[in-house]
PDB file of C-alpha atoms in Angstrom:
ATOM      1  CA  MET A  20     101.410  15.439  97.685  1.00 65.00           C
ATOM      2  CA  PHE A  21      98.371  13.963  99.347  1.00 75.00           C
ATOM      3  CA  PRO A  22      95.114  14.178  97.476  1.00 81.00           C
ATOM      4  CA  PRO A  23      91.841  14.441  99.336  1.00 84.00           C
ATOM      5  CA  VAL A  24      90.570  11.185 100.757  1.00 79.00           C
ATOM      6  CA  LYS A  25      87.531  10.011  98.864  1.00 76.00           C
ATOM      7  CA  ILE A  26      85.001   8.049 100.817  1.00 69.00           C
ATOM      8  CA  GLU A  27      81.674   7.072  99.367  1.00 69.00           C
ATOM      9  CA  GLY A  28      81.791   9.893  96.890  1.00 76.00           C
ATOM     10  CA  ARG A  29      82.731  12.520  99.419  1.00 78.00           C
ATOM     11  CA  THR A  30      86.152  14.023  99.773  1.00 84.00           C
ATOM     12  CA  ILE A  31      87.954  15.402 102.772  1.00 85.00           C
ATOM     13  CA  ASP A  32      91.421  16.668 103.577  1.00 84.00           C
ATOM     14  CA  PRO A  33      93.361  13.624 104.836  1.00 84.00           C
ATOM     15  CA  PHE A  34      94.974  15.823 107.467  1.00 81.00           C
ATOM     16  CA  PHE A  35      91.763  17.302 108.696  1.00 82.00           C
ATOM     17  CA  ASN A  36      92.470  18.205 112.288  1.00 76.00           C
ATOM     18  CA  VAL A  37      89.747  18.831 114.815  1.00 76.00           C
ATOM     19  CA  ASN A  38      90.535  21.977 116.721  1.00 69.00           C
ATOM     20  CA  ARG A  39      87.294  23.884 116.917  1.00 72.00           C
ATOM     21  CA  PRO A  40      83.682  23.011 117.623  1.00 73.00           C
ATOM     22  CA  ASP A  41      82.714  23.519 113.998  1.00 79.00           C
ATOM     23  CA  GLU A  42      85.461  21.137 112.898  1.00 78.00           C
ATOM     24  CA  LEU A  43      84.286  18.615 115.458  1.00 77.00           C
ATOM     25  CA  ALA A  44      80.805  18.833 114.044  1.00 79.00           C
ATOM     26  CA  ALA A  45      82.083  18.493 110.495  1.00 82.00           C
ATOM     27  CA  ALA A  46      84.158  15.426 111.311  1.00 82.00           C
ATOM     28  CA  GLU A  47      81.274  13.888 113.190  1.00 79.00           C
ATOM     29  CA  ALA A  48      78.966  14.445 110.274  1.00 82.00           C
ATOM     30  CA  PHE A  49      81.446  12.941 107.862  1.00 83.00           C
ATOM     31  CA  LEU A  50      81.951   9.862 109.997  1.00 78.00           C
ATOM     32  CA  GLN A  51      78.247   9.369 110.469  1.00 77.00           C
ATOM     33  CA  THR A  52      77.575   9.395 106.764  1.00 72.00           C
ATOM     34  CA  SER A  53      80.650   7.444 105.739  1.00 65.00           C
ATOM     35  CA  ALA A  54      81.889   4.030 106.623  1.00 54.00           C
ATOM     36  CA  VAL A  55      85.373   5.329 107.344  1.00 48.00           C
TER      37      VAL A  55
ATOM     38  CA  MET B  29     104.830  -2.687 106.369  1.00 63.00           C
ATOM     39  CA  SER B  30     107.316   0.027 107.129  1.00 66.00           C
ATOM     40  CA  THR B  31     109.972  -0.238 109.792  1.00 72.00           C
ATOM     41  CA  TRP B  32     108.893   3.153 110.996  1.00 71.00           C
ATOM     42  CA  SER B  33     107.069   3.728 114.218  1.00 70.00           C
ATOM     43  CA  ALA B  34     103.884   5.640 114.726  1.00 73.00           C
ATOM     44  CA  PHE B  35     103.314   7.754 117.752  1.00 67.00           C
ATOM     45  CA  CYS B  36      99.887   8.996 118.732  1.00 69.00           C
ATOM     46  CA  TRP B  37      99.080  11.416 121.433  1.00 61.00           C
ATOM     47  CA  PRO B  38      95.553  11.578 122.715  1.00 55.00           C
ATOM     48  CA  VAL B  39      93.926  14.928 122.913  1.00 48.00           C
ATOM     49  CA  ALA B  40      92.791  14.020 126.369  1.00 47.00           C
ATOM     50  CA  ASN B  41      92.825  11.059 128.658  1.00 44.00           C
ATOM     51  CA  ARG B  42      89.182  10.635 127.889  1.00 46.00           C
ATOM     52  CA  ALA B  43      90.009   9.901 124.277  1.00 46.00           C
ATOM     53  CA  ALA B  44      92.634   7.373 125.253  1.00 45.00           C
ATOM     54  CA  TRP B  45      90.210   5.724 127.577  1.00 44.00           C
ATOM     55  CA  ALA B  46      87.559   5.551 124.959  1.00 45.00           C
ATOM     56  CA  ALA B  47      89.682   3.951 122.307  1.00 45.00           C
ATOM     57  CA  ALA B  48      91.425   1.593 124.656  1.00 43.00           C
ATOM     58  CA  THR B  49      88.388   0.231 126.359  1.00 43.00           C
ATOM     59  CA  ASN B  50      86.435   0.101 123.133  1.00 43.00           C
ATOM     60  CA  ALA B  51      83.409   0.856 125.226  1.00 38.00           C
ATOM     61  CA  CYS B  52      83.043   4.528 124.564  1.00 37.00           C
ATOM     62  CA  ARG B  53      83.353   4.760 120.833  1.00 46.00           C
ATOM     63  CA  ARG B  54      80.201   6.778 120.915  1.00 49.00           C
ATOM     64  CA  SER B  55      82.243   9.732 122.080  1.00 55.00           C
ATOM     65  CA  PRO B  56      83.782  11.755 119.256  1.00 61.00           C
ATOM     66  CA  GLU B  57      87.260  11.639 120.755  1.00 60.00           C
ATOM     67  CA  GLY B  58      87.146   7.886 121.127  1.00 65.00           C
ATOM     68  CA  ARG B  59      86.009   7.340 117.587  1.00 73.00           C
ATOM     69  CA  PHE B  60      88.599   9.684 116.152  1.00 77.00           C
ATOM     70  CA  PHE B  61      91.369   8.033 118.091  1.00 74.00           C
ATOM     71  CA  ALA B  62      90.194   4.609 117.003  1.00 77.00           C
ATOM     72  CA  HIS B  63      90.294   5.744 113.385  1.00 82.00           C
ATOM     73  CA  VAL B  64      93.836   7.037 113.746  1.00 83.00           C
ATOM     74  CA  ILE B  65      94.941   3.749 115.255  1.00 82.00           C
ATOM     75  CA  GLU B  66      93.197   1.718 112.593  1.00 85.00           C
ATOM     76  CA  ARG B  67      94.819   3.750 109.841  1.00 86.00           C
ATOM     77  CA  LEU B  68      98.343   3.772 111.228  1.00 85.00           C
ATOM     78  CA  LYS B  69      98.703   0.354 112.771  1.00 85.00           C
ATOM     79  CA  PRO B  70      98.921  -1.600 109.487  1.00 88.00           C
ATOM     80  CA  GLN B  71     101.509   0.824 108.177  1.00 87.00           C
ATOM     81  CA  VAL B  72     104.151   0.635 110.866  1.00 83.00           C
ATOM     82  CA  ALA B  73     106.144  -1.850 112.838  1.00 81.00           C
ATOM     83  CA  GLU B  74     105.410  -0.249 116.153  1.00 78.00           C
ATOM     84  CA  LEU B  75     102.571   1.843 117.433  1.00 78.00           C
ATOM     85  CA  ILE B  76     103.294   3.988 120.436  1.00 75.00           C
ATOM     86  CA  ILE B  77     100.623   5.812 122.341  1.00 72.00           C
ATOM     87  CA  SER B  78     101.176   8.629 124.701  1.00 67.00           C
ATOM     88  CA  ALA B  79      99.190   7.776 127.772  1.00 59.00           C
ATOM     89  CA  ASN B  80      99.339  11.281 129.155  1.00 55.00           C
ATOM     90  CA  GLY B  81      99.730   9.933 132.652  1.00 54.00           C
ATOM     91  CA  ASP B  82     101.694   6.935 133.780  1.00 55.00           C
ATOM     92  CA  PRO B  83     100.269   3.969 131.883  1.00 54.00           C
ATOM     93  CA  ALA B  84     101.373   1.607 134.617  1.00 58.00           C
ATOM     94  CA  ARG B  85      99.293   3.412 137.200  1.00 55.00           C
ATOM     95  CA  SER B  86      96.395   4.826 135.321  1.00 52.00           C
ATOM     96  CA  ARG B  87      93.513   3.128 133.663  1.00 49.00           C
ATOM     97  CA  PRO B  88      93.111   1.721 131.133  1.00 47.00           C
ATOM     98  CA  SER B  89      95.357  -0.934 132.451  1.00 45.00           C
ATOM     99  CA  ALA B  90      98.541  -2.063 130.793  1.00 45.00           C
ATOM    100  CA  CYS B  91      96.683  -5.066 129.474  1.00 45.00           C
ATOM    101  CA  ARG B  92      94.156  -2.894 127.727  1.00 51.00           C
ATOM    102  CA  TRP B  93      96.844  -0.661 126.314  1.00 54.00           C
ATOM    103  CA  SER B  94      98.649  -3.647 124.868  1.00 57.00           C
ATOM    104  CA  ARG B  95      95.570  -4.542 122.858  1.00 60.00           C
ATOM    105  CA  ILE B  96      95.796  -1.423 120.799  1.00 62.00           C
ATOM    106  CA  ALA B  97      99.427  -0.426 120.796  1.00 64.00           C
ATOM    107  CA  SER B  98     102.888  -1.893 120.944  1.00 64.00           C
ATOM    108  CA  THR B  99     103.820   0.559 123.631  1.00 65.00           C
ATOM    109  CA  ALA B 100     102.128   3.009 125.911  1.00 63.00           C
ATOM    110  CA  MET B 101     104.265   5.559 127.556  1.00 63.00           C
ATOM    111  CA  PRO B 102     103.729   8.575 129.709  1.00 60.00           C
ATOM    112  CA  ASP B 103     103.828  11.976 128.188  1.00 56.00           C
ATOM    113  CA  LEU B 104     106.504  13.595 130.285  1.00 55.00           C
ATOM    114  CA  LEU B 105     106.853  16.851 128.495  1.00 54.00           C
ATOM    115  CA  PRO B 106     105.551  20.088 129.929  1.00 52.00           C
ATOM    116  CA  ALA B 107     101.940  20.727 129.116  1.00 51.00           C
ATOM    117  CA  SER B 108     102.927  24.160 127.887  1.00 50.00           C
ATOM    118  CA  LEU B 109     105.043  22.681 125.119  1.00 48.00           C
ATOM    119  CA  PRO B 110     103.105  22.803 121.848  1.00 48.00           C
ATOM    120  CA  ALA B 111     102.210  19.485 120.348  1.00 47.00           C
ATOM    121  CA  SER B 112     103.906  20.447 117.137  1.00 40.00           C
ATOM    122  CA  ASN B 113     107.128  21.050 118.971  1.00 39.00           C
ATOM    123  CA  GLY B 114     107.781  18.368 121.450  1.00 44.00           C
ATOM    124  CA  ARG B 115     105.369  15.503 121.424  1.00 50.00           C
ATOM    125  CA  ALA B 116     107.894  12.968 120.277  1.00 51.00           C
ATOM    126  CA  PRO B 117     108.159   9.406 121.470  1.00 52.00           C
ATOM    127  CA  ILE B 118     110.763   9.024 124.136  1.00 53.00           C
ATOM    128  CA  GLY B 119     112.893   5.954 123.686  1.00 54.00           C
ATOM    129  CA  LEU B 120     112.012   5.568 120.057  1.00 58.00           C
ATOM    130  CA  ARG B 121     113.674   2.493 118.594  1.00 60.00           C
ATOM    131  CA  ALA B 122     113.013   3.162 114.943  1.00 63.00           C
ATOM    132  CA  ALA B 123     114.994   5.844 113.211  1.00 65.00           C
ATOM    133  CA  SER B 124     111.875   7.625 112.143  1.00 70.00           C
ATOM    134  CA  ALA B 125     108.319   7.863 113.232  1.00 72.00           C
ATOM    135  CA  ILE B 126     105.057   9.311 112.192  1.00 76.00           C
ATOM    136  CA  ALA B 127     103.578  11.385 114.947  1.00 75.00           C
ATOM    137  CA  ALA B 128      99.871  11.886 114.707  1.00 79.00           C
ATOM    138  CA  ALA B 129      97.308  13.527 116.876  1.00 75.00           C
ATOM    139  CA  SER B 130      94.309  11.495 117.850  1.00 73.00           C
ATOM    140  CA  ASP B 131      91.994  14.002 116.233  1.00 75.00           C
ATOM    141  CA  THR B 132      93.142  13.413 112.652  1.00 80.00           C
ATOM    142  CA  PRO B 133      90.758  10.587 111.751  1.00 83.00           C
ATOM    143  CA  PHE B 134      91.093  10.663 107.967  1.00 86.00           C
ATOM    144  CA  LEU B 135      94.759   9.811 107.504  1.00 85.00           C
ATOM    145  CA  PRO B 136      95.683   8.172 104.173  1.00 85.00           C
ATOM    146  CA  ALA B 137      96.138   4.421 104.183  1.00 86.00           C
ATOM    147  CA  ASP B 138      99.442   4.894 102.366  1.00 86.00           C
ATOM    148  CA  LEU B 139     100.733   7.749 104.501  1.00 82.00           C
ATOM    149  CA  VAL B 140     103.926   6.082 105.659  1.00 81.00           C
ATOM    150  CA  ASP B 141     104.894   4.737 102.249  1.00 82.00           C
ATOM    151  CA  ARG B 142     104.436   8.110 100.653  1.00 78.00           C
ATOM    152  CA  LEU B 143     106.407   9.929 103.296  1.00 74.00           C
ATOM    153  CA  ARG B 144     109.185   7.372 103.035  1.00 73.00           C
ATOM    154  CA  SER B 145     109.301   7.914  99.305  1.00 74.00           C
ATOM    155  CA  ALA B 146     109.373  11.649  99.804  1.00 66.00           C
ATOM    156  CA  SER B 147     112.315  11.319 102.122  1.00 63.00           C
ATOM    157  CA  GLY B 148     114.301   9.441  99.509  1.00 60.00           C
ATOM    158  CA  GLU B 149     113.749   6.026 101.085  1.00 55.00           C
ATOM    159  CA  GLY B 150     116.358   6.908 103.656  1.00 54.00           C
ATOM    160  CA  GLU B 151     116.007   7.761 107.265  1.00 52.00           C
ATOM    161  CA  ALA B 152     113.588  10.597 107.601  1.00 48.00           C
ATOM    162  CA  ASN B 153     115.055  13.663 109.102  1.00 49.00           C
ATOM    163  CA  LEU B 154     112.378  16.026 108.146  1.00 46.00           C
ATOM    164  CA  VAL B 155     109.354  17.469 109.742  1.00 45.00           C
ATOM    165  CA  VAL B 156     106.203  17.726 107.735  1.00 46.00           C
ATOM    166  CA  ALA B 157     103.315  19.778 108.827  1.00 42.00           C
ATOM    167  CA  PRO B 158     100.358  19.264 106.571  1.00 44.00           C
ATOM    168  CA  ILE B 159      97.644  21.066 108.373  1.00 45.00           C
ATOM    169  CA  SER B 160      93.989  21.763 108.061  1.00 47.00           C
ATOM    170  CA  GLY B 161      93.084  24.563 110.392  1.00 48.00           C
ATOM    171  CA  GLY B 162      94.456  25.240 113.813  1.00 48.00           C
ATOM    172  CA  ASP B 163      97.965  26.162 114.777  1.00 50.00           C
ATOM    173  CA  ALA B 164      99.551  22.788 115.335  1.00 51.00           C
ATOM    174  CA  PRO B 165     100.124  20.151 112.681  1.00 52.00           C
ATOM    175  CA  GLY B 166      98.234  16.978 113.310  1.00 58.00           C
ATOM    176  CA  VAL B 167     100.827  14.837 111.617  1.00 65.00           C
ATOM    177  CA  ARG B 168     104.563  15.090 111.298  1.00 61.00           C
ATOM    178  CA  VAL B 169     107.632  12.973 110.820  1.00 64.00           C
ATOM    179  CA  VAL B 170     110.101  12.885 113.636  1.00 62.00           C
ATOM    180  CA  ALA B 171     113.633  11.577 113.510  1.00 58.00           C
ATOM    181  CA  ARG B 172     115.228   9.726 116.371  1.00 55.00           C
ATOM    182  CA  ASP B 173     117.578  12.654 116.900  1.00 54.00           C
ATOM    183  CA  ALA B 174     114.628  14.897 117.522  1.00 50.00           C
ATOM    184  CA  CYS B 175     113.295  12.372 119.973  1.00 47.00           C
ATOM    185  CA  SER B 176     116.589  12.428 121.801  1.00 47.00           C
ATOM    186  CA  ARG B 177     116.235  16.131 122.290  1.00 45.00           C
ATOM    187  CA  SER B 178     112.799  15.600 123.716  1.00 44.00           C
ATOM    188  CA  ARG B 179     114.209  12.949 125.948  1.00 41.00           C
ATOM    189  CA  SER B 180     116.756  15.360 127.316  1.00 38.00           C
ATOM    190  CA  LEU B 181     114.004  17.783 128.055  1.00 37.00           C
ATOM    191  CA  ALA B 182     112.056  15.108 129.859  1.00 35.00           C
ATOM    192  CA  ASP B 183     115.116  14.027 131.798  1.00 37.00           C
ATOM    193  CA  GLU B 184     115.205  17.409 133.427  1.00 35.00           C
ATOM    194  CA  ARG B 185     112.064  16.475 135.262  1.00 33.00           C
ATOM    195  CA  ARG B 186     113.602  13.222 136.508  1.00 29.00           C
ATOM    196  CA  PRO B 187     110.494  11.131 136.079  1.00 29.00           C
ATOM    197  CA  ALA B 188     110.290   7.388 136.341  1.00 28.00           C
ATOM    198  CA  ARG B 189     109.679   6.129 132.850  1.00 27.00           C
ATOM    199  CA  SER B 190     108.081   2.910 131.915  1.00 27.00           C
ATOM    200  CA  ALA B 191     107.119   1.462 128.613  1.00 27.00           C
ATOM    201  CA  ILE B 192     104.728  -1.379 128.191  1.00 25.00           C
ATOM    202  CA  GLY B 193     105.261  -3.447 125.113  1.00 24.00           C
ATOM    203  CA  SER B 194     103.577  -6.485 123.784  1.00 24.00           C
ATOM    204  CA  GLY B 195     105.694  -9.310 125.076  1.00 24.00           C
ATOM    205  CA  SER B 196     108.213  -7.110 126.763  1.00 25.00           C
ATOM    206  CA  ILE B 197     108.386  -4.668 129.594  1.00 24.00           C
ATOM    207  CA  ARG B 198     111.263  -2.307 129.880  1.00 27.00           C
ATOM    208  CA  GLN B 199     112.069   0.326 132.400  1.00 27.00           C
ATOM    209  CA  GLU B 200     114.201   3.238 131.435  1.00 29.00           C
ATOM    210  CA  ARG B 201     115.966   5.609 133.760  1.00 29.00           C
TER     211      ARG B 201
END
C-alpha cells in the first residue's frame, strides 16, 4: 500500500521505526545524507 | 487537510523536550520527533502530543507545547502497557486519529489521505500496523471508540487531566 519513500535517490521504508541501536544509526545516517 | 487527528507519543521526555524547545535538534530523538511533527501536522486538523508527564507542570511549558501541537496531554496509561495497545489520545474529538511514535521519521506526506481512502472514506475503525522491525507498530489508526476504552483504563487511576489547546484550555475529570 505504501511504497518506499524516495529521497534524493535513496529509498527507505516509510514506517521505519527506530528500536535498536543499529536502526538508530541507520536513521541518523539517512537523515544526515538527505534533506528529509 | 483531513478532519482526522494525529497523536504522537514521544519515546522519552527528552525527545519531547528536544522537539518542543527546538534547541536540541542535534539529538537523534529530537530530530526524529521534529520530522514526525512536520510530516503529520499538515495532514490533520489536530495534532496531539503525549507529554508523558503532566504538561501543565513539566517543562517545556504549555506555551512551548502550543507552538508545535494543538494539544499536549499527559500519558496516563500504565508504563507496562505496550505502545501498540494503549497509547491512544484520551479525549479525542475526531472520530479517527493517526497514532505515530516519535521515532518514525520517514512517514509519507500523504499518509492520512491514503489511510482514509483505504477505510472507505468513512470513519476509520481499523488498526493498521505497518512495521519495520521491533515488536510494536510505529503507526496505527485508532477510532474514538478505542480511545474511550483507553480513557476508561486511565480513569481507574483517577488522575487529574488537563489538555492545553491553542486558544482553548479545557479540564476534564
